[in-house]
Tab-separated table of C-alpha atoms in Angstrom:
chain	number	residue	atom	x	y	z
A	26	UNK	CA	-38.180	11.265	2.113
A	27	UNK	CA	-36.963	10.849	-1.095
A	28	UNK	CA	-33.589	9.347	-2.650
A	29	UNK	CA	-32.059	13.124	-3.064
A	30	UNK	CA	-32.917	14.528	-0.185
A	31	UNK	CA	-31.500	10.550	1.567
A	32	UNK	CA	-28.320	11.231	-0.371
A	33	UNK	CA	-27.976	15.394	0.527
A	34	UNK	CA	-28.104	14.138	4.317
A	35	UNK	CA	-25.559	10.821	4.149
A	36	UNK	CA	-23.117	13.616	1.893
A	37	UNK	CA	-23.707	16.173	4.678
A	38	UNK	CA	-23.582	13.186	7.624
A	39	UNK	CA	-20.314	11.952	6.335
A	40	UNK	CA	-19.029	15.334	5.838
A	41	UNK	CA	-19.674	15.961	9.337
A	42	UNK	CA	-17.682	13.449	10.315
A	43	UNK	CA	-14.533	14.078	8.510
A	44	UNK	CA	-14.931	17.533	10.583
A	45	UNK	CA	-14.662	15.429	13.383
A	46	UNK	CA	-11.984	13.799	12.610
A	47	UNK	CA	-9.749	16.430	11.615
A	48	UNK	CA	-11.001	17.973	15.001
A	49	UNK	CA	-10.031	14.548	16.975
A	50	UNK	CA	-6.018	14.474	14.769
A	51	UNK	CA	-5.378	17.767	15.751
A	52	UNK	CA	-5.496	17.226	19.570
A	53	UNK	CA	-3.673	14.079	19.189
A	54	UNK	CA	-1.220	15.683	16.597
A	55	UNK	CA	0.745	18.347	17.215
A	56	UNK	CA	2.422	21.539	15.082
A	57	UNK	CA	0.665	19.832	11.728
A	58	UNK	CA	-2.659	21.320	11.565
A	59	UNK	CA	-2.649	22.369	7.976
A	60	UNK	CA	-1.385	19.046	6.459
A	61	UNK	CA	-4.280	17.196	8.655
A	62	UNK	CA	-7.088	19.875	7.399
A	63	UNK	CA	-4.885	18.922	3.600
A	64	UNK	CA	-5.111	14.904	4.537
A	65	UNK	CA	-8.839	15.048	5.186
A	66	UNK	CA	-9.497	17.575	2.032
A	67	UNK	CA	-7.752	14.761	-0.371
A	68	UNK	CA	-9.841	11.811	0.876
A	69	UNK	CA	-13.075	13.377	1.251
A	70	UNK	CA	-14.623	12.445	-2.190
A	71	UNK	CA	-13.405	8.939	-1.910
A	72	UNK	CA	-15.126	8.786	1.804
A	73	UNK	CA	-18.361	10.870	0.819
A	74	UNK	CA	-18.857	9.378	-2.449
A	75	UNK	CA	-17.079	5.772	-2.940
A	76	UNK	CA	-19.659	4.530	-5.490
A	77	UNK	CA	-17.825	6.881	-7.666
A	78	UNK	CA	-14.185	6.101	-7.229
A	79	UNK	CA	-12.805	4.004	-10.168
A	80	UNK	CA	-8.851	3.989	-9.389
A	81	UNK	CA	-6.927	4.623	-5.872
A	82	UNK	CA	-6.644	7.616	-4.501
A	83	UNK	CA	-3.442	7.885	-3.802
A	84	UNK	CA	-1.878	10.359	-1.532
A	85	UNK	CA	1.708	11.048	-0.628
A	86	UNK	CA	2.988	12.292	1.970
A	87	UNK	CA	6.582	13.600	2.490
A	88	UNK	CA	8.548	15.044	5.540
A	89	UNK	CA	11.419	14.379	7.727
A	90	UNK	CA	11.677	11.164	10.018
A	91	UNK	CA	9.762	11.878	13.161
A	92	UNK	CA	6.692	14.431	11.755
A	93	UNK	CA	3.992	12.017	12.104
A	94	UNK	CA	3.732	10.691	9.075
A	95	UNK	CA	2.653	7.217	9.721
A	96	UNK	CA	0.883	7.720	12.989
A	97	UNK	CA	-1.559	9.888	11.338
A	98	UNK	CA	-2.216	7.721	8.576
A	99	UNK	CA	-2.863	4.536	11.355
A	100	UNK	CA	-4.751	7.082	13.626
A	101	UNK	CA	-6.949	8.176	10.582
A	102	UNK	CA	-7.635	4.606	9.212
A	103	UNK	CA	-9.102	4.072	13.037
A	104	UNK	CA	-11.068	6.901	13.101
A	105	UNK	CA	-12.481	5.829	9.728
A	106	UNK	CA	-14.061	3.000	10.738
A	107	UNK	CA	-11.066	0.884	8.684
A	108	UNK	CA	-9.152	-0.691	11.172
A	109	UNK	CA	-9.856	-3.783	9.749
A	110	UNK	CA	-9.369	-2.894	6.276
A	111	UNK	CA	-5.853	-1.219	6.484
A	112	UNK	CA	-2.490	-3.153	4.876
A	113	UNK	CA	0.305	-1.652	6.048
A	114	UNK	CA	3.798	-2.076	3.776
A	115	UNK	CA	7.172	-0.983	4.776
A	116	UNK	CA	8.679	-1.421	1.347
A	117	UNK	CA	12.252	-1.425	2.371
A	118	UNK	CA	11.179	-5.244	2.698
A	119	UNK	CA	10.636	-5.638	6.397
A	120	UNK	CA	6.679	-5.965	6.541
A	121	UNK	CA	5.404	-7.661	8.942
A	122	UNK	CA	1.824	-9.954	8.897
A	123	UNK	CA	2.144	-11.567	6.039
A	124	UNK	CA	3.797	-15.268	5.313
A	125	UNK	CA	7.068	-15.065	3.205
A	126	UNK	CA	5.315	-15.648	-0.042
A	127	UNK	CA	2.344	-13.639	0.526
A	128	UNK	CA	5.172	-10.543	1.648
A	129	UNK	CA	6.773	-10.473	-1.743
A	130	UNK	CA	3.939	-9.155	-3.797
A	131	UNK	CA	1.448	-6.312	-2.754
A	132	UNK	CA	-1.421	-8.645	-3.942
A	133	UNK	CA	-0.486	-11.364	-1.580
A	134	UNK	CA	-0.252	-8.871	1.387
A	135	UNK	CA	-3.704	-7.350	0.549
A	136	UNK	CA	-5.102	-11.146	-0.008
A	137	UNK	CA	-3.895	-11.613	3.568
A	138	UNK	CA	-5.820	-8.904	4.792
A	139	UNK	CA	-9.156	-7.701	5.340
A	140	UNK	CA	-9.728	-5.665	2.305
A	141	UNK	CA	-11.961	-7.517	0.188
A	142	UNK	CA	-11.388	-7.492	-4.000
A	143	UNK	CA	-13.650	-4.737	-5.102
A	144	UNK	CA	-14.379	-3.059	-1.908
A	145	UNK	CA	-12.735	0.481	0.018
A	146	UNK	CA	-10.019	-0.168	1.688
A	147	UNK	CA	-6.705	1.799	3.271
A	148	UNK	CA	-3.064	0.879	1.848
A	149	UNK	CA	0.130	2.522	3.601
A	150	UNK	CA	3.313	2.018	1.431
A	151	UNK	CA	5.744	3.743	4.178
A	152	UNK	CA	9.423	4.269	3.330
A	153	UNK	CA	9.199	4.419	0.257
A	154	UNK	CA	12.225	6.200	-0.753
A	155	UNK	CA	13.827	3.093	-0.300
A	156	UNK	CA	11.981	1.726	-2.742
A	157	UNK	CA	13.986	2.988	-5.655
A	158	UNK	CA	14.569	1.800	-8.720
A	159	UNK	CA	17.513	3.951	-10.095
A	160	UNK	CA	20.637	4.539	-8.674
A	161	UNK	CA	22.592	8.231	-8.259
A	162	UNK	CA	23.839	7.560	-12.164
A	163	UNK	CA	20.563	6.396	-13.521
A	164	UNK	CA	20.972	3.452	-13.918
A	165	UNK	CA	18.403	0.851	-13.198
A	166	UNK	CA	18.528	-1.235	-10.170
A	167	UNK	CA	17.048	-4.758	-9.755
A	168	UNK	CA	13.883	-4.946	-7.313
A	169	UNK	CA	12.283	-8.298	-7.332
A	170	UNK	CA	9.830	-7.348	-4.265
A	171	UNK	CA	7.018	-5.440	-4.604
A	172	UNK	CA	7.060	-4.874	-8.472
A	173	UNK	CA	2.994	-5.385	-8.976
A	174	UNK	CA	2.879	-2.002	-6.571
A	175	UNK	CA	2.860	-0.084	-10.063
A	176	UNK	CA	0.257	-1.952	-11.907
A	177	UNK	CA	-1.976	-0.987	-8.344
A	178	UNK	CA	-0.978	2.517	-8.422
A	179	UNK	CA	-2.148	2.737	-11.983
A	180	UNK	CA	-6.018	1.383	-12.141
A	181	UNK	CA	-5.674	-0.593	-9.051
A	182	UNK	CA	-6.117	-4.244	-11.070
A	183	UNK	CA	-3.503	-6.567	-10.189
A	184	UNK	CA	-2.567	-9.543	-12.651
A	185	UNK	CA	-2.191	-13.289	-11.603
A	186	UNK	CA	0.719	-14.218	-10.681
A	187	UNK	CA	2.017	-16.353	-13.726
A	188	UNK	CA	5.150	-16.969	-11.804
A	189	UNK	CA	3.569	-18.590	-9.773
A	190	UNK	CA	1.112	-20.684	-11.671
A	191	UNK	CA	4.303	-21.697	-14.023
A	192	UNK	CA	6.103	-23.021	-11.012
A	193	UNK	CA	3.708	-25.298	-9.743
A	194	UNK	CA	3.450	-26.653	-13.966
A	195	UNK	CA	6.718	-27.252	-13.298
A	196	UNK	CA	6.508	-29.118	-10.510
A	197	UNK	CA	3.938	-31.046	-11.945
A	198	UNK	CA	6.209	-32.055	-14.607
A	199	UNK	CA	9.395	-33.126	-12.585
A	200	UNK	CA	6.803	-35.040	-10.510
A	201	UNK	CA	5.160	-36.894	-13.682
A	202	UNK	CA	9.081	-37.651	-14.560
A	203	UNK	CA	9.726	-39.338	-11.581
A	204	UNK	CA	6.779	-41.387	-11.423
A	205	UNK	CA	7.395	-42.756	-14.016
A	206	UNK	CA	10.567	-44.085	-12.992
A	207	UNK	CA	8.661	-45.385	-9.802
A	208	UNK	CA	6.265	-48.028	-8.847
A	209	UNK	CA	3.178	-46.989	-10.306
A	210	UNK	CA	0.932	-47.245	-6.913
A	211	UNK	CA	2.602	-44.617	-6.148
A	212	UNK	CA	2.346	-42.100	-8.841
A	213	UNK	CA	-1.014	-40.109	-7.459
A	214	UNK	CA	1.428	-39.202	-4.173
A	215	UNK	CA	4.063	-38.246	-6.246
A	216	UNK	CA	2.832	-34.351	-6.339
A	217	UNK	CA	0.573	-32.631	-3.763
A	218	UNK	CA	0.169	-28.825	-3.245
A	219	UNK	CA	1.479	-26.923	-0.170
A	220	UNK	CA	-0.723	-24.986	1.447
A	221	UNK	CA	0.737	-21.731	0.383
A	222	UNK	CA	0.474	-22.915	-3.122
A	223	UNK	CA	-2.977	-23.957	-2.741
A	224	UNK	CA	-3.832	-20.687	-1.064
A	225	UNK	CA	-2.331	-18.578	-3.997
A	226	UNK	CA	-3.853	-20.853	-6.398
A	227	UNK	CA	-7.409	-20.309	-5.101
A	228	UNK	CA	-6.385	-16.763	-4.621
A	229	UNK	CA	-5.072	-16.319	-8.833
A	230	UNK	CA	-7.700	-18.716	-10.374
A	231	UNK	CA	-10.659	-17.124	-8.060
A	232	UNK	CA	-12.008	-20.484	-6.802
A	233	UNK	CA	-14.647	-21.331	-4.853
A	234	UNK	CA	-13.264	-24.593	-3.520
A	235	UNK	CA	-12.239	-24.878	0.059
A	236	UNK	CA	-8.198	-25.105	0.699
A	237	UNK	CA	-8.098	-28.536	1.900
A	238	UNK	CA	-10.187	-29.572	-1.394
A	239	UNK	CA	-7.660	-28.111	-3.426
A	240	UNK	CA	-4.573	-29.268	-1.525
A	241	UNK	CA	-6.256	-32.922	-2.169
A	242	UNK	CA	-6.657	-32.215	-5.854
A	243	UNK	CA	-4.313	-34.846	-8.464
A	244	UNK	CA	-1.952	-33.145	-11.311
A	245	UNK	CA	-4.522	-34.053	-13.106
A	246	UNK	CA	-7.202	-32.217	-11.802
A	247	UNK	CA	-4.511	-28.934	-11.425
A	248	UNK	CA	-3.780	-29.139	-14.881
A	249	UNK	CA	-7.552	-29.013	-15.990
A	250	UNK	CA	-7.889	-26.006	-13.777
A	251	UNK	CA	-4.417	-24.510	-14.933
A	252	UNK	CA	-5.446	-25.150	-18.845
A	253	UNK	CA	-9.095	-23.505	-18.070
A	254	UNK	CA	-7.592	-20.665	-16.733
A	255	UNK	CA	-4.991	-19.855	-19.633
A	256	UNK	CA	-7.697	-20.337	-22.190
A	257	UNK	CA	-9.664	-18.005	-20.774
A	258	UNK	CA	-8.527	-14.611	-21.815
A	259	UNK	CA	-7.163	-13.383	-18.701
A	260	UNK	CA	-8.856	-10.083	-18.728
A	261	UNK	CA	-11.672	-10.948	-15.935
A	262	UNK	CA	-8.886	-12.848	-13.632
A	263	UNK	CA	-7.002	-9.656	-12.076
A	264	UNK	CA	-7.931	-8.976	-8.787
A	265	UNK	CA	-9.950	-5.206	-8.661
A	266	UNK	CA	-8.630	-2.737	-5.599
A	267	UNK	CA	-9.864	0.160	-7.356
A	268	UNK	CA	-11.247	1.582	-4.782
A	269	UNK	CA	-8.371	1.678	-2.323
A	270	UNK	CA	-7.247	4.462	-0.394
A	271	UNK	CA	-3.242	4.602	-0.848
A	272	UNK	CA	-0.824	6.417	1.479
A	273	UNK	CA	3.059	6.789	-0.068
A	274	UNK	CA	4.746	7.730	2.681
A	275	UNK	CA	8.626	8.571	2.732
A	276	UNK	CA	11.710	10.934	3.815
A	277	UNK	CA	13.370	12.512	0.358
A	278	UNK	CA	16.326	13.802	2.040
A	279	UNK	CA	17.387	15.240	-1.470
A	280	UNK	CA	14.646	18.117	-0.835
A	281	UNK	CA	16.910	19.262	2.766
A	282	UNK	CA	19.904	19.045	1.084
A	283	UNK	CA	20.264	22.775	0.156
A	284	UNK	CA	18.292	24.403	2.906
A	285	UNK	CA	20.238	22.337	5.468
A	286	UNK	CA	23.187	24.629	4.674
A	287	UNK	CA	21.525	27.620	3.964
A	288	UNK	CA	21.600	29.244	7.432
A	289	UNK	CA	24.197	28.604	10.297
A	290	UNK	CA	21.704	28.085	12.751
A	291	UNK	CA	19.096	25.572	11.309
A	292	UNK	CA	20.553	22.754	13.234
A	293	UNK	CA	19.729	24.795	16.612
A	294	UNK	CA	16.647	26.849	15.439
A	295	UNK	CA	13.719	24.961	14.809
A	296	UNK	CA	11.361	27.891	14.016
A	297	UNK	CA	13.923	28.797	11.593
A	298	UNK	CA	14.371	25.325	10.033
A	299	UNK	CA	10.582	24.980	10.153
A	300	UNK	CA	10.547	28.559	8.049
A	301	UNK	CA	12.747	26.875	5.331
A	302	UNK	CA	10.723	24.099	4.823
A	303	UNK	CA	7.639	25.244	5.103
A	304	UNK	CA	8.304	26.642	1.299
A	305	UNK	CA	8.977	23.159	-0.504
A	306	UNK	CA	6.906	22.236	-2.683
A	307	UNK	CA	5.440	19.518	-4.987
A	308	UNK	CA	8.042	20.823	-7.718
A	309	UNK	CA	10.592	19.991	-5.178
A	310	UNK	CA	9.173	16.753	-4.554
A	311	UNK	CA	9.631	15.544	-7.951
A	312	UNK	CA	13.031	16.754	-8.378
A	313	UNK	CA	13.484	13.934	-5.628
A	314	UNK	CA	11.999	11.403	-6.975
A	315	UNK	CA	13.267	11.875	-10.075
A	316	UNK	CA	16.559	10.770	-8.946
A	317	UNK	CA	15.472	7.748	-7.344
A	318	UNK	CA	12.184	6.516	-9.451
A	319	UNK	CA	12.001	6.270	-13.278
A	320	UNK	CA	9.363	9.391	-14.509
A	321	UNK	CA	6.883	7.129	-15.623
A	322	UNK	CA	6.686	5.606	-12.463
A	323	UNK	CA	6.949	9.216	-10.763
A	324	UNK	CA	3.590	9.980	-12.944
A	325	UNK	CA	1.704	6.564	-11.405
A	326	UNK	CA	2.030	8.781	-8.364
A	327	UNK	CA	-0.340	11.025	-9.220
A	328	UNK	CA	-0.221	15.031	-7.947
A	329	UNK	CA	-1.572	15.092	-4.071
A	330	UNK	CA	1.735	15.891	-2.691
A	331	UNK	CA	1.691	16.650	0.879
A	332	UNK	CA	4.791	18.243	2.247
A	333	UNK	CA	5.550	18.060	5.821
A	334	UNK	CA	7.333	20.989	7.417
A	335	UNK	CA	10.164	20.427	10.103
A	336	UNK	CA	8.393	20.976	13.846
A	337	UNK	CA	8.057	24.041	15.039
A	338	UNK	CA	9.639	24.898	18.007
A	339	UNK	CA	6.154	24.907	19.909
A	340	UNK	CA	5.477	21.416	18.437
A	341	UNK	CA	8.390	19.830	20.082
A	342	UNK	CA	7.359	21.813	23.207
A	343	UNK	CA	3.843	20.626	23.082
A	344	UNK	CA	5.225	17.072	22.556
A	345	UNK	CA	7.654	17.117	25.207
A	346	UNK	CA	4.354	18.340	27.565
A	347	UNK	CA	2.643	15.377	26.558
A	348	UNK	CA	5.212	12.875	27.331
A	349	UNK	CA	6.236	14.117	30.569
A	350	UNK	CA	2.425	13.988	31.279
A	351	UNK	CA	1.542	10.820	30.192
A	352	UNK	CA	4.747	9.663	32.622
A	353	UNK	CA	3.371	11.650	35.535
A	354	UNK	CA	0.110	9.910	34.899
A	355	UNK	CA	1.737	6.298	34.563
């Protein structure tokens, strides 16, 4: 067998299983059977064919609080073998599975993760619309977590974190300043790194040395590193997660707005609700954002817009069915 023929059968193997997949969602998943057959259409190249991904493949998804949203991003990480290589962020701050430091940044959650630099992985940045960075009169609003997620969404190739590496200089510094007013046995104890420091120093300055060997390391010896590092050229020190899979999930209540009062009976009616948003589209999407992201950082977002439609009122029937089945079961 040759190499084309090995590569027509692992395209048409792995295209298979996306079939399955979609087949598997939609009896889990109910009243959304177009946006899973959309879902599985968007990642299909970078699934069939990740040797030719070069940026993350980002896809958002949009639709009122309760759709499914994030349960079929989890379930479809699981069914694609990446359990183990899915970050999930709730950037309204509250993430959980990460240490304090590493939660501020979306490098230091995917550092404490199992998605290796360089390698597919999945990355679900739920709630998003509470991520903005304007407020209703345009003007720009101060978010000091999660800025590096637009450097990702762009070519997926995070920067160091100078910040970081700037504040432990600093530290170095205050400590060399008081040793000096001390006795000078005791000048080598005078600075050591926490391990979180350490850990995000190995992380930024891609060393090979094991954590306790750098925790043990002198001012000295951080310096040398430190100085190394900056006279570099910094181009070949960002971390590479090009090749990530990216899920923006959110609500954009300013798409319901209008249609909410469009009809009398949309609160009672869910077929008729369902009807209504059924037509929104990605032009409505981007009015939203619009008022709550800059546009440049609306472009980083790309164009796979998935809208969610309201249930229908056989999906909340079919959902009801399950639960009351699952408690006869139980």
């Amino acid at each position: 067998m040759d190499d084309s023929q090995k590569l027509r059968e692992q395209l048409a193997q792995k295209s298979r299983q996306l079939q399955e997949i979609a087949a598997q969602l939609k009896t889990e998943l109910f009243g959304i059977d177009s946006i899973i057959d959309r879902v599985v259409d968007s990642v299909r190249a970078w699934y069939v064919l990740p040797e030719l991904v070069s940026r993350p493949v980002i896809v958002c998804l949009w639709g009122l609080t309760g759709t499914g949203k994030t349960q079929l991003v989890r379930r479809l990480a699981q069914l694609l073998g990446f359990y183990d290589r899915f970050v999930e962020v709730q950037m309204d701050g509250f993430s959980n599975g990460a240490s304090w430091r590493g939660a501020q940044s979306i490098s230091g959650m995917l550092a404490q993760s199992g998605v290796r630099e360089g390698e597919p992985g999945i990355l679900a940045l739920d709630e998003f619309q509470r991520f903005r960075t304007i407020d209703v009169k345009r003007n720009e609003l101060r978010v000091e977590r999660y800025q590096d997620v637009w450097a990702l969404l762009s070519d997926g190739r995070l920067p160091p974190a100078l910040s970081l590496l700037s504040d432990i200089e600093s530290s170095i510094a205050e400590a060399a300043f008081d040793a000096e007013r001390a006795d000078a046995s005791d000048a080598k104890l005078r600075f050591k790194l926490r391990s979180w420091e350490a850990q995000e120093l190995q992380r930024n300055l891609k060393l090979d040395a094991p954590l306790m060997e750098i925790m043990a390391w002198t001012p000295e010896q951080i310096q040398e590193r430190l100085r190394t590092f900056r006279e570099s050229g910094q181009q070949h020190w960002e971390t590479d997660y090009s090749r990530l899979l990216v899920f923006v999930c959110g609500n954009l209540d300013e798409m319901y707005e209008d249609l909410a009062t469009s009809v009398s009976d949309c609160d009672s009616d869910a077929d008729t609700f369902h009807a209504l948003t059924s037509e929104l589209s990605v032009i409505d999407v981007k009015q939203a954002l619009n008022r709550r992201f800059k546009p440049e950082q609306v472009a980083r977002l790309g164009n796979e817009h998935v809208v969610y439609p309201s249930l229908s009122r056989r999906a909340y029937e079919q959902l009801i069915e399950q639960g009351c089945a699952r408690y006869a079961s139980e």
